[in-house]
Amino acid sequence: MTSAVAIVSPSYAQSVPTDNANAAEERPDEIVVTAQRRETVLSRTAVSATAFSGEQLQNAGIGTLDDLATQTPNFSYVDTGLIPRYRIRGDGLQVFNDTSDSPVGFAVDDIFYGAGALQRVPLYDVQRVEVLRGPQGTLFGRNTTAGLVQVTTNKPGAEFGGYVQGQLGSFWQRQIEGAANIPLAEGIRGRVSFYYDEDDGFQRNVAIPDGKRWSARDVLSGRAQLGFDLGADATMVLKAGFTRDRSVAPSSGSQGALDPVTGDPCSTGRILANECVNGTGFNFGKPSPKKIFSEYDGMPNHLDFAEYSARLNWKLSPSIELVAITGYLDYDRIFSEDADGSAVGGFLGNAAAIYTLDARQFSQEVQLRGGNEGALNWVLGGFYYNDRRTATSTVPEFFGTAIDTTGRVRTEAGALFGNVDLPLGETVGVELGGRYTKETKKLDLVFATAPSADYKVSVDEFTWRAGVNWRPDDALFLYANAATGYKSPDFNTTLLFGDASAAAPTDPETSFSLEAGAKLRLNGGRLLFSVAGFRNKVENKQSTVAQLVNGLPVSRLFNFGDVKLYGAEFELTGKVTDRLTTQLGLSLLDSKISAPATTTFRSGPAAIETPVDGKQLTATPHYKINGLLRYDFAPSSVGSFAVQTDFTYTGHQYFQLDNNDRDAQDAYGIVNFRLFWRNPSDRFSVQAFVENATNTAYASYVVTPGGFDTRYIWWGKPRTWGVRVGMDF
């Protein structure tokens, strides 16, 4: 896992123009965020957020959301390759479908990316990334009941310039990225960016020693932007981007779950001690992140993604602005996995599972916003969203060339929203916001061996947000918020084996969140200490479980109950001295499921049914500690040097709803080291790094499906090293 993060340096805010010009001049070292759909300084914004500049992302080796999560408080993920499932404050996607939307929203340049598959796009040529914790649905897109990750890319500039960087590393990694501003004419400017990342993969297939390595990256991405001045008061940016991903899927490590003599289910202790076998009597030995077994010579984890967008900013008056954002996304992906996790079969035989997705998305947002520093600030807007996804899933061993399940999900949604920040004097302010959403979702099912079926659901939902803030002095900012969230109904579209009843729509998820926080500027304003406590209740939580139907593992999606989430975040970011920069974070989290006694979860080789009432939500460690320390040495005639270390220590977590000790990960720590050099002209740079320096083996997900013969483990990355060379021009 690549480490994340860094401290937002004083130069970061200076490089970002803000709507709040007076505040930026008053505090030139402030971090700037757009949590309120306008640029504000973080120390006076009533939300728990972590922000990263593009330079920090590069310095910390952050290229994906997985990397970003490692050092963001109360941000975690589960990823088996099929679909990443991100969690903010414990709430996230409990579903395995390509047609499902996550409670953690993801937006790039204010274009909402609906599908989870798109959350894997690489982060490059980025101006900033913000992780906003808590429900954000009043102002942002759809389904952001847990929080939002918002990416802002670098925009075309008026002067020629850019950068190029190349990296070589472990497992024959070859990475290069770059960007250039290209002024074209008076009032017309362009920017092109590119990214390429390929390696040979860290997983060796013992069954085919000379074959492909698994978990290998092969990603090519590019972006072109044109900026126009439409008179003195209006600008437009047109953007086109593409990503071509031809990576090799990750594979799970495996452990047998049956007694080698009797074939009876093994105890957890014996499974973990590698004393058991799969259904063919095969013992996998001690599992290792670098060693897998498969009769397949690599399997695809491919994505083709194209994006087209336009953004208009028009100043209608000194205090009122019109913003129009149009986006169209076109993407296809294919993912395959070795379903039995072995080269010698098992209960499923030598089976593979193949998943495809063909999708189109259109969105249109219009905002009218106004206000001035220290006075009333407001946003009014409308949002339209149209999404078409066709997902297929099949097991060729059972169906040959036929597709088991084809699910076509069509979503159409419209929303009206508004938000107002109202000062009640010199030091006190209130925030009020609301969003009305009307949504229709349709599912058409086509089966290989069963009649077709269809479902339709329509909902209307109003969500709101209310808050109060107080600035008793120049250094301290206090706030409290209440907010509701909404996640639309969902359909199950994955490996239904002809059982249309397993695709029946769920009810929507709803949430109610309370949050209180404080932000304190220290060390002459160079350090920001932030603390926030929260309580969130999610009702009708959606989840997928696997059940055996006629001997086949049919996935079922349903509302299993309510979840209460409690916790806090602590962050200290900024300059301790002129040379020492730090970012320290602490997450605390507790979750509890409330569900009927009849709601049970089956797991393990004995398929034991356990009530989920009173259990913890999955992938919700009680604590996570993250930190970064960077020391910049005084410049000399040979250039400037810096050393950096960052770390993450994650507490124990369960991966299944029955909270069994078998499908869990004990607490573990990751530490990374980096060395930097820049030449005296500040044009050339070199970075050397070691990540996961202690070569810690840890699981990103573990499952022993009910009634199965195997325990499956998806691993995080082992130790890696590399060298990165860059040039600015």
XYZ file of C-alpha atoms in Angstrom:
729
model
C 0.000 0.000 0.000
C 1.412 3.358 -0.893
C 1.506 5.723 2.006
C -0.352 8.935 1.929
C -0.216 12.354 2.932
C 1.257 15.380 3.948
C 0.901 18.666 5.416
C -0.595 21.509 3.540
C 2.199 24.050 3.268
C 1.721 27.817 3.526
C 2.250 28.204 -0.218
C -0.751 26.009 -0.939
C -3.404 28.562 -0.100
C -1.523 31.290 -1.917
C -1.671 29.286 -5.140
C -5.449 28.921 -5.038
C -7.627 31.925 -5.835
C -10.501 32.191 -3.401
C -13.926 33.718 -3.564
C -13.159 34.914 -0.041
C -10.411 37.304 -1.066
C -10.336 39.261 2.196
C -9.831 36.091 4.198
C -7.027 34.948 1.909
C -5.213 38.278 2.286
C -5.726 38.182 6.054
C -4.289 34.640 6.300
C -1.954 33.908 3.380
C -0.853 30.618 5.026
C -4.340 29.130 5.240
C -5.565 25.865 3.735
C -8.360 26.468 1.224
C -11.304 24.061 0.767
C -14.577 24.069 -1.173
C -16.778 22.258 1.334
C -19.446 24.967 0.991
C -19.315 25.075 -2.850
C -17.183 28.185 -2.560
C -13.557 28.524 -1.530
C -13.108 29.166 2.186
C -10.266 28.770 4.646
C -10.335 25.430 6.481
C -9.776 26.889 9.945
C -13.095 28.765 9.640
C -15.141 26.128 7.816
C -17.671 24.184 9.884
C -16.838 20.691 8.664
C -14.375 17.954 9.580
C -12.071 17.745 6.560
C -8.574 16.717 5.513
C -7.008 18.507 2.550
C -4.004 17.669 0.376
C -2.217 19.752 -2.219
C -0.993 18.261 -5.468
C 2.623 18.636 -4.354
C 1.882 16.698 -1.182
C 0.279 13.887 -3.149
C 3.432 13.555 -5.262
C 5.777 13.799 -2.287
C 3.875 11.057 -0.459
C 3.418 8.787 -3.484
C -0.367 9.046 -3.452
C -1.823 7.937 -6.771
C -5.185 6.389 -5.815
C -7.945 6.701 -3.240
C -6.567 3.592 -1.512
C -3.346 5.513 -0.909
C -5.282 8.573 0.235
C -7.217 6.595 2.849
C -4.168 5.380 4.726
C -3.492 8.713 6.423
C -6.904 10.337 6.469
C -8.622 9.973 9.861
C -11.690 7.709 9.829
C -11.239 6.878 6.140
C -10.801 3.184 5.262
C -11.486 0.779 2.429
C -12.041 -2.818 1.382
C -10.935 -3.845 -2.104
C -10.975 -7.311 -3.651
C -10.556 -5.994 -7.179
C -14.210 -6.168 -8.221
C -15.293 -2.865 -6.701
C -13.579 -0.701 -4.071
C -15.685 -0.096 -0.979
C -14.655 3.059 0.842
C -15.814 3.989 4.328
C -15.884 7.336 6.079
C -16.635 7.198 9.790
C -17.437 3.505 9.369
C -20.250 4.002 6.859
C -19.716 2.652 3.359
C -20.791 0.242 0.686
C -21.683 -3.256 1.957
C -22.566 -4.375 -1.582
C -20.579 -6.115 -4.346
C -22.459 -4.832 -7.423
C -21.034 -2.726 -10.238
C -24.475 -1.106 -10.442
C -24.445 0.102 -6.815
C -23.492 3.604 -5.647
C -21.336 4.154 -2.587
C -22.346 6.246 0.446
C -18.889 7.801 0.042
C -19.243 10.225 -2.855
C -16.444 10.891 -5.332
C -16.268 13.976 -7.550
C -13.623 15.321 -9.915
C -13.896 19.011 -10.787
C -17.460 18.957 -9.410
C -18.487 16.098 -11.733
C -20.017 13.352 -9.601
C -18.677 9.866 -10.462
C -21.544 7.498 -9.757
C -19.978 4.053 -10.249
C -17.540 2.515 -7.796
C -15.372 1.298 -10.685
C -14.495 4.947 -11.439
C -13.118 5.511 -7.953
C -9.984 3.703 -9.152
C -8.987 6.398 -11.652
C -5.453 7.693 -10.995
C -4.864 10.989 -9.202
C -2.407 13.086 -11.225
C -1.845 16.755 -12.087
C -4.040 17.606 -9.127
C -4.411 21.002 -7.473
C -5.986 19.644 -4.284
C -7.998 16.794 -2.802
C -10.474 17.219 0.046
C -11.953 14.463 2.188
C -15.156 15.770 3.789
C -16.508 13.649 6.632
C -20.202 13.320 7.446
C -23.291 13.643 5.194
C -22.680 16.063 2.294
C -25.832 15.453 0.264
C -27.262 18.938 0.726
C -24.698 20.498 -1.586
C -22.938 17.649 -3.395
C -24.271 15.199 -5.952
C -26.036 12.072 -4.743
C -25.827 9.439 -2.025
C -23.109 11.124 0.034
C -24.456 9.889 3.381
C -20.974 9.045 4.717
C -18.889 11.801 3.181
C -17.234 13.005 0.010
C -13.848 12.910 -1.685
C -13.499 15.913 -3.967
C -10.637 16.219 -6.466
C -9.729 19.497 -8.163
C -7.340 19.207 -11.100
C -4.915 21.903 -12.215
C -6.507 24.290 -14.690
C -5.002 25.914 -17.793
C -2.708 28.834 -16.984
C -1.796 31.961 -18.903
C 1.959 31.241 -18.934
C 3.842 28.371 -20.540
C 5.200 25.860 -18.042
C 4.800 22.394 -16.647
C 6.567 19.376 -15.259
C 7.545 15.800 -16.042
C 8.378 13.043 -13.540
C 9.532 9.462 -13.969
C 9.760 6.644 -11.457
C 11.403 3.200 -11.333
C 10.688 0.797 -8.523
C 10.012 -2.660 -7.187
C 8.470 -5.348 -9.387
C 9.842 -3.461 -12.406
C 7.570 -0.471 -11.930
C 7.784 2.156 -14.681
C 5.819 5.320 -14.070
C 5.833 8.665 -15.827
C 3.548 11.664 -15.568
C 3.600 15.251 -16.666
C 1.631 18.323 -17.625
C 2.068 21.545 -19.575
C 0.294 24.878 -19.788
C 0.055 26.078 -23.402
C -1.159 29.670 -23.988
C -2.863 29.678 -27.384
C -4.070 33.240 -27.887
C -5.266 36.221 -25.914
C -7.922 34.844 -23.553
C -7.426 31.230 -24.673
C -5.182 28.775 -22.833
C -4.715 25.037 -22.779
C -3.347 22.369 -20.470
C -2.459 18.779 -21.290
C -1.647 16.099 -18.708
C -0.655 12.461 -18.946
C 0.023 9.514 -16.651
C 1.434 6.041 -17.248
C 2.022 3.381 -14.600
C 3.036 -0.223 -15.248
C 4.605 -2.948 -13.151
C 4.956 -6.716 -13.270
C 2.811 -7.397 -10.178
C 3.807 -8.609 -6.737
C 1.884 -11.921 -6.721
C 3.534 -15.042 -8.164
C 1.288 -17.892 -9.304
C 2.831 -21.065 -7.879
C 0.805 -23.204 -10.321
C 2.262 -21.403 -13.381
C 5.700 -20.201 -12.212
C 6.684 -18.739 -15.591
C 3.315 -17.118 -16.244
C 1.971 -13.645 -15.557
C 2.255 -12.120 -12.146
C -1.031 -11.104 -10.562
C -1.979 -7.721 -9.085
C -0.004 -5.983 -11.844
C -0.771 -2.408 -12.942
C -0.936 -1.184 -16.536
C -2.635 2.221 -16.587
C -2.486 4.951 -19.231
C -4.410 8.178 -18.734
C -4.553 11.613 -20.342
C -6.421 14.876 -20.011
C -6.764 17.981 -22.199
C -8.355 21.260 -21.115
C -9.155 24.536 -22.827
C -9.861 27.701 -20.888
C -11.624 30.697 -22.437
C -12.258 34.241 -21.248
C -15.784 35.102 -22.349
C -15.453 38.808 -21.758
C -14.345 40.444 -18.530
C -16.721 38.572 -16.227
C -17.048 35.023 -17.561
C -14.787 32.044 -18.120
C -15.343 28.583 -19.524
C -13.229 25.430 -19.199
C -13.730 22.476 -21.548
C -12.176 19.156 -20.541
C -11.720 15.780 -22.212
C -10.018 12.876 -20.518
C -9.490 9.179 -20.948
C -8.122 6.258 -18.948
C -7.108 2.870 -20.316
C -6.463 0.282 -17.623
C -5.169 -3.166 -18.601
C -4.131 -4.327 -15.149
C -4.034 -7.938 -13.994
C -6.540 -8.652 -11.242
C -5.380 -9.347 -7.697
C -5.855 -12.865 -6.402
C -6.622 -14.035 -2.919
C -4.407 -16.141 -0.774
C -6.159 -19.272 0.443
C -6.368 -21.620 3.400
C -8.265 -24.889 3.499
C -11.209 -25.132 5.918
C -11.876 -28.924 6.070
C -10.348 -31.710 8.126
C -7.861 -33.622 5.916
C -9.104 -37.016 7.171
C -12.838 -36.678 7.756
C -13.682 -33.729 5.491
C -15.592 -32.140 8.384
C -15.464 -28.363 8.962
C -12.329 -27.256 10.816
C -12.236 -24.989 13.839
C -10.983 -21.436 13.421
C -7.767 -22.256 15.250
C -6.941 -25.146 12.944
C -7.746 -23.120 9.816
C -5.423 -20.322 10.905
C -2.727 -22.864 11.777
C -2.876 -24.216 8.179
C -3.871 -27.701 9.348
C -6.833 -28.007 6.993
C -7.472 -28.626 3.291
C -9.944 -27.646 0.594
C -12.509 -29.973 -0.955
C -9.912 -31.825 -3.039
C -7.641 -32.453 -0.045
C -5.122 -29.736 -1.028
C -3.197 -27.873 1.683
C -2.116 -24.378 0.579
C 0.599 -24.030 3.209
C 1.255 -20.770 4.990
C -0.457 -17.935 3.079
C 1.756 -15.148 1.734
C 0.963 -11.853 -0.038
C 3.363 -12.826 -2.836
C 2.144 -16.406 -3.394
C -1.156 -17.495 -4.957
C -2.530 -20.642 -6.645
C -4.517 -20.567 -9.873
C -4.901 -22.615 -13.034
C -5.410 -19.315 -14.910
C -2.450 -17.363 -16.295
C -3.624 -13.998 -15.046
C -7.132 -12.529 -15.167
C -8.234 -9.076 -16.380
C -9.020 -6.034 -14.296
C -9.656 -3.666 -17.208
C -11.319 -0.284 -17.569
C -11.881 2.067 -20.519
C -13.109 5.456 -19.363
C -13.763 8.694 -21.230
C -14.952 11.954 -19.694
C -16.153 15.179 -21.301
C -17.145 18.242 -19.316
C -17.752 21.969 -19.531
C -17.780 24.531 -16.736
C -19.035 28.118 -16.991
C -18.335 30.724 -14.295
C -20.085 34.035 -14.907
C -19.948 36.984 -12.537
C -23.363 38.593 -12.883
C -22.402 41.268 -10.366
C -19.582 41.811 -7.847
C -21.406 39.578 -5.368
C -23.413 37.119 -7.532
C -22.032 34.334 -9.722
C -23.647 31.818 -12.058
C -21.954 28.410 -12.339
C -22.981 25.720 -14.839
C -21.297 22.282 -14.815
C -21.984 19.685 -17.517
C -20.485 16.195 -17.516
C -20.702 13.083 -19.681
C -18.966 9.814 -18.743
C -18.607 6.716 -20.928
C -16.958 3.631 -19.461
C -16.617 -0.120 -19.828
C -14.855 -2.592 -17.596
C -14.210 -6.301 -17.226
C -13.035 -8.099 -14.118
C -12.433 -11.803 -13.583
C -11.506 -13.803 -10.523
C -10.537 -17.375 -9.755
C -13.648 -18.217 -7.745
C -12.212 -21.305 -6.041
C -8.887 -19.640 -5.172
C -6.905 -22.711 -6.137
C -5.265 -24.528 -9.036
C -6.764 -27.820 -7.877
C -10.413 -26.836 -7.463
C -12.650 -27.459 -4.496
C -16.376 -27.263 -3.939
C -16.694 -24.940 -6.939
C -14.345 -26.992 -9.091
C -11.844 -24.992 -11.147
C -14.286 -22.121 -11.528
C -13.833 -18.520 -12.641
C -16.271 -15.648 -12.260
C -16.449 -12.962 -14.969
C -18.040 -9.527 -14.501
C -18.536 -6.814 -17.130
C -19.969 -3.314 -17.055
C -21.059 -1.021 -19.905
C -22.194 2.391 -18.686
C -23.035 5.969 -19.634
C -23.651 8.905 -17.305
C -24.841 12.470 -17.918
C -25.130 15.188 -15.299
C -26.023 18.857 -15.358
C -25.738 21.241 -12.446
C -26.546 24.942 -12.281
C -25.676 27.111 -9.295
C -26.431 30.698 -8.435
C -24.306 31.850 -5.524
C -23.569 35.112 -3.849
C -22.353 36.953 -0.794
C -19.369 38.709 0.692
C -16.880 38.108 3.481
C -18.475 38.725 6.870
C -21.962 38.944 5.368
C -24.671 36.620 4.080
C -23.368 33.911 1.701
C -25.767 31.672 -0.192
C -26.018 29.000 -2.901
C -29.094 27.955 -4.894
C -28.960 25.203 -7.466
C -30.474 22.440 -9.524
C -29.013 19.040 -10.428
C -29.985 16.477 -13.075
C -28.507 12.976 -13.286
C -29.062 10.245 -15.883
C -27.215 6.946 -15.557
C -27.374 3.758 -17.671
C -25.435 0.658 -16.616
C -25.511 -2.859 -18.011
C -23.725 -5.395 -15.826
C -23.184 -9.065 -16.569
C -21.856 -11.850 -14.364
C -21.295 -15.507 -15.086
C -19.352 -18.640 -14.156
C -18.233 -20.331 -17.399
C -17.859 -23.696 -15.656
C -21.608 -23.717 -15.062
C -22.935 -21.827 -18.094
C -20.295 -22.169 -20.825
C -20.486 -19.171 -23.159
C -23.890 -18.050 -21.816
C -24.225 -15.134 -19.411
C -25.809 -16.124 -16.118
C -27.147 -12.692 -15.129
C -27.538 -9.495 -17.150
C -28.817 -6.516 -15.196
C -29.694 -3.219 -16.875
C -30.156 -0.428 -14.335
C -31.460 2.953 -15.460
C -31.406 5.853 -13.018
C -32.888 9.291 -13.504
C -32.765 11.852 -10.716
C -33.381 15.546 -10.275
C -32.736 17.773 -7.279
C -33.146 21.342 -6.071
C -30.876 22.563 -3.302
C -29.971 25.633 -1.328
C -27.594 26.660 1.436
C -27.134 29.866 3.383
C -24.420 31.054 5.793
C -25.753 33.874 7.934
C -23.658 35.882 10.418
C -25.453 36.776 13.660
C -22.919 39.362 14.699
C -19.152 39.688 14.714
C -18.363 36.178 15.999
C -21.446 33.957 15.607
C -22.932 32.454 12.458
C -25.500 29.874 11.397
C -25.739 27.586 8.360
C -28.979 26.202 6.927
C -29.345 23.998 3.875
C -31.796 21.663 2.195
C -32.082 19.418 -0.840
C -35.165 17.891 -2.453
C -34.466 14.826 -4.636
C -36.797 12.919 -6.927
C -35.419 9.680 -8.329
C -36.547 6.729 -10.442
C -34.591 3.483 -10.863
C -35.485 0.604 -13.187
C -33.956 -2.868 -13.425
C -34.335 -5.283 -16.335
C -33.002 -8.793 -15.676
C -32.067 -11.347 -18.326
C -31.048 -14.874 -17.309
C -29.388 -17.700 -19.193
C -31.667 -20.412 -17.764
C -34.664 -18.577 -16.268
C -37.387 -16.125 -17.344
C -36.563 -12.437 -17.511
C -37.797 -10.076 -14.818
C -37.943 -6.360 -14.061
C -38.366 -3.989 -11.128
C -39.015 -0.274 -10.737
C -38.817 2.047 -7.743
C -39.449 5.791 -7.384
C -38.665 7.914 -4.340
C -38.842 11.513 -3.150
C -36.503 12.607 -0.383
C -35.728 15.827 1.461
C -32.408 16.126 3.280
C -31.258 19.059 5.359
C -28.338 20.497 7.256
C -28.250 23.007 10.126
C -25.294 24.356 12.045
C -23.985 27.085 14.292
C -20.437 28.394 14.664
C -18.647 30.705 17.059
C -15.283 32.444 16.738
C -14.490 33.737 20.247
C -11.073 35.025 19.139
C -8.814 35.061 16.118
C -7.290 31.649 16.883
C -10.302 29.530 17.886
C -13.297 28.396 15.817
C -16.100 26.239 17.287
C -18.992 24.638 15.425
C -21.856 22.160 15.725
C -23.878 20.578 12.900
C -26.889 18.363 12.408
C -27.461 16.764 9.019
C -29.506 14.091 7.306
C -28.425 11.866 4.450
C -30.049 9.655 1.844
C -28.834 6.742 -0.286
C -31.182 5.569 -2.997
C -32.742 2.075 -3.188
C -30.509 -0.578 -4.671
C -30.811 -3.703 -6.814
C -28.724 -6.843 -6.726
C -27.389 -7.673 -10.196
C -24.523 -10.103 -9.541
C -24.577 -13.925 -10.035
C -28.242 -14.536 -9.277
C -28.284 -17.958 -10.994
C -31.821 -17.380 -12.269
C -33.276 -16.299 -8.911
C -35.078 -13.035 -9.757
C -36.342 -12.674 -6.180
C -32.760 -11.985 -5.076
C -32.833 -8.787 -7.165
C -35.850 -7.191 -5.452
C -35.134 -3.541 -4.598
C -34.135 -2.485 -1.121
C -35.529 0.470 0.765
C -33.380 3.609 0.732
C -30.801 4.165 3.450
C -31.259 7.294 5.552
C -28.960 8.803 8.126
C -29.021 11.429 10.856
C -25.693 12.842 11.988
C -24.631 15.126 14.816
C -21.174 16.663 14.898
C -19.345 19.175 17.069
C -15.826 20.391 16.522
C -13.126 22.918 17.279
C -10.244 24.331 15.228
C -7.363 26.064 16.976
C -4.519 27.922 15.292
C -1.215 27.473 17.141
C 2.417 28.514 16.806
C 1.615 31.901 15.375
C -0.950 30.433 13.006
C 1.458 27.919 11.435
C -0.164 24.888 13.106
C -3.829 23.915 12.963
C -5.246 21.589 15.600
C -8.679 20.177 14.710
C -10.953 17.961 16.772
C -14.432 16.699 15.922
C -16.815 14.306 17.645
C -19.762 12.709 15.867
C -22.748 10.433 16.210
C -24.414 9.022 13.089
C -27.414 6.707 12.852
C -27.967 4.929 9.528
C -31.389 3.325 9.103
C -32.172 0.496 6.688
C -28.524 -0.260 6.000
C -28.101 -2.187 2.746
C -25.857 -5.264 2.550
C -25.166 -8.293 0.371
C -24.795 -11.802 1.760
C -24.248 -15.086 -0.080
C -26.707 -17.932 0.368
C -26.601 -21.406 -1.148
C -29.564 -21.953 -3.471
C -29.614 -25.399 -5.112
C -25.945 -25.714 -4.240
C -24.989 -22.366 -5.838
C -23.886 -19.213 -3.936
C -26.658 -16.706 -4.723
C -25.978 -13.177 -3.453
C -28.899 -11.453 -1.734
C -29.175 -7.737 -1.107
C -31.450 -6.514 1.668
C -31.869 -3.928 4.443
C -30.418 -5.776 7.425
C -31.077 -3.167 10.143
C -29.868 0.101 11.615
C -26.325 1.108 12.564
C -25.182 3.580 15.203
C -21.719 5.069 14.700
C -19.843 7.113 17.285
C -16.354 8.521 17.210
C -13.914 11.389 16.949
C -11.053 12.716 14.843
C -7.984 14.636 16.007
C -5.539 16.283 13.585
C -2.455 18.461 14.002
C -1.083 19.856 10.746
C 1.425 22.503 9.781
C 4.862 23.861 10.650
C 6.383 23.070 14.048
C 9.493 25.049 13.092
C 10.725 26.602 9.869
C 12.281 23.227 9.008
C 9.934 20.676 10.605
C 6.502 19.940 9.119
C 4.058 17.496 10.643
C 0.684 15.913 10.220
C -0.658 13.755 13.010
C -4.077 12.118 13.065
C -6.039 9.955 15.451
C -9.365 8.253 14.628
C -11.691 6.767 17.214
C -14.710 4.779 16.065
C -17.382 2.512 17.501
C -20.327 0.951 15.684
C -23.299 -1.130 16.746
C -25.894 -2.879 14.591
C -29.550 -2.989 15.641
C -31.411 -5.698 13.740
C -34.261 -8.173 14.263
C -33.272 -11.487 15.836
C -34.212 -13.186 12.580
C -31.516 -11.270 10.669
C -28.570 -13.645 10.624
C -25.284 -14.048 8.785
C -23.870 -17.425 7.660
C -20.126 -17.917 7.504
C -17.415 -20.517 7.828
C -17.211 -24.087 6.539
C -19.962 -25.168 8.958
C -22.232 -22.356 7.678
C -23.016 -21.245 11.225
C -25.845 -18.725 11.395
C -25.235 -15.828 13.779
C -27.657 -12.972 14.588
C -26.097 -9.655 13.578
C -27.902 -7.640 16.275
C -25.342 -6.017 18.542
C -22.432 -6.703 16.180
C -19.973 -4.161 14.776
C -20.095 -2.953 11.207
C -17.405 -4.487 9.003
C -14.029 -2.840 8.290
C -14.461 -0.351 11.141
C -11.318 -0.423 13.301
C -11.814 1.135 16.716
C -8.791 3.360 16.173
C -6.268 4.454 13.577
C -3.158 6.535 14.161
C -1.471 8.263 11.256
C 1.456 10.609 11.114
C 3.989 12.337 8.936
C 7.206 14.143 9.841
C 9.275 16.033 7.274
C 12.506 17.884 7.939
C 13.899 20.316 5.352
C 17.611 21.019 5.711
C 19.030 24.464 5.029
C 19.777 24.939 1.311
C 23.411 24.738 0.255
C 25.456 25.125 -2.904
C 24.523 21.567 -3.936
C 20.795 22.105 -3.476
C 18.232 21.398 -0.782
C 17.594 18.094 1.019
C 14.653 16.813 3.024
C 13.850 13.586 4.866
C 10.360 12.305 5.553
C 8.749 9.428 7.379
C 5.080 8.627 7.569
C 3.214 5.828 9.248
C -0.194 4.318 9.873
C -1.239 2.064 12.736
C -4.676 0.485 12.281
C -6.583 -1.291 15.031
C -8.263 -4.700 14.920
C -11.184 -5.010 12.514
C -13.770 -7.582 11.476
C -14.576 -8.171 7.817
C -17.874 -10.073 8.181
C -21.162 -9.127 9.820
C -21.053 -12.007 12.320
C -17.762 -10.569 13.689
C -16.038 -13.951 13.675
C -12.358 -14.107 14.689
C -11.440 -16.073 11.569
C -12.334 -13.361 9.037
C -10.570 -10.491 10.751
C -7.319 -8.547 10.779
C -5.317 -7.858 13.933
C -3.845 -4.411 14.553
C -0.887 -3.650 12.296
C 1.447 -0.805 11.401
C 3.017 0.460 8.185
C 6.001 2.839 8.052
C 7.561 4.530 5.020
C 10.716 6.573 4.461
C 11.562 9.169 1.800
C 14.588 11.266 0.900
C 14.289 14.372 -1.293
C 16.759 16.555 -3.203
C 16.208 19.637 -5.354
C 18.939 21.444 -7.269
C 19.814 25.076 -6.425
C 17.653 26.447 -9.245
C 14.697 24.439 -7.885
C 14.123 22.945 -11.316
C 15.275 19.347 -10.933
C 14.308 16.931 -8.163
C 15.081 13.395 -7.014
C 13.115 11.316 -4.527
C 14.073 7.891 -3.115
C 11.629 5.902 -1.014
C 10.886 2.659 0.794
C 7.249 1.837 1.563
C 6.078 -0.748 4.067
C 9.693 -0.800 5.199
C 9.096 -3.591 7.732
C 7.419 -5.764 5.050
C 4.304 -6.160 7.195
C 1.817 -8.721 5.840
C -1.745 -7.527 6.327
C -5.137 -8.317 4.839
C -7.339 -5.768 3.138
C -10.246 -8.239 3.175
C -10.915 -11.779 4.429
C -13.926 -14.061 3.938
C -14.827 -17.715 4.518
C -18.224 -17.990 2.795
C -20.831 -20.053 4.578
C -20.570 -23.718 3.648
C -17.402 -23.236 1.574
C -14.165 -25.164 1.853
C -11.739 -22.239 1.699
C -10.754 -19.079 3.566
C -9.864 -16.275 1.134
C -7.426 -13.447 1.934
C -6.828 -10.322 -0.176
C -3.504 -8.750 0.721
C -2.051 -5.274 0.982
C 1.220 -4.523 -0.795
C 4.496 -5.893 0.595
C 7.651 -3.789 0.900
C 8.431 -1.708 -2.184
C 11.156 0.786 -3.067
C 11.815 3.209 -5.855
C 13.435 6.359 -7.227
C 11.540 9.307 -8.728
C 13.172 11.997 -10.879
C 11.426 15.205 -11.904
C 11.932 18.378 -13.902
C 9.907 21.600 -13.912
C 9.857 23.851 -16.952
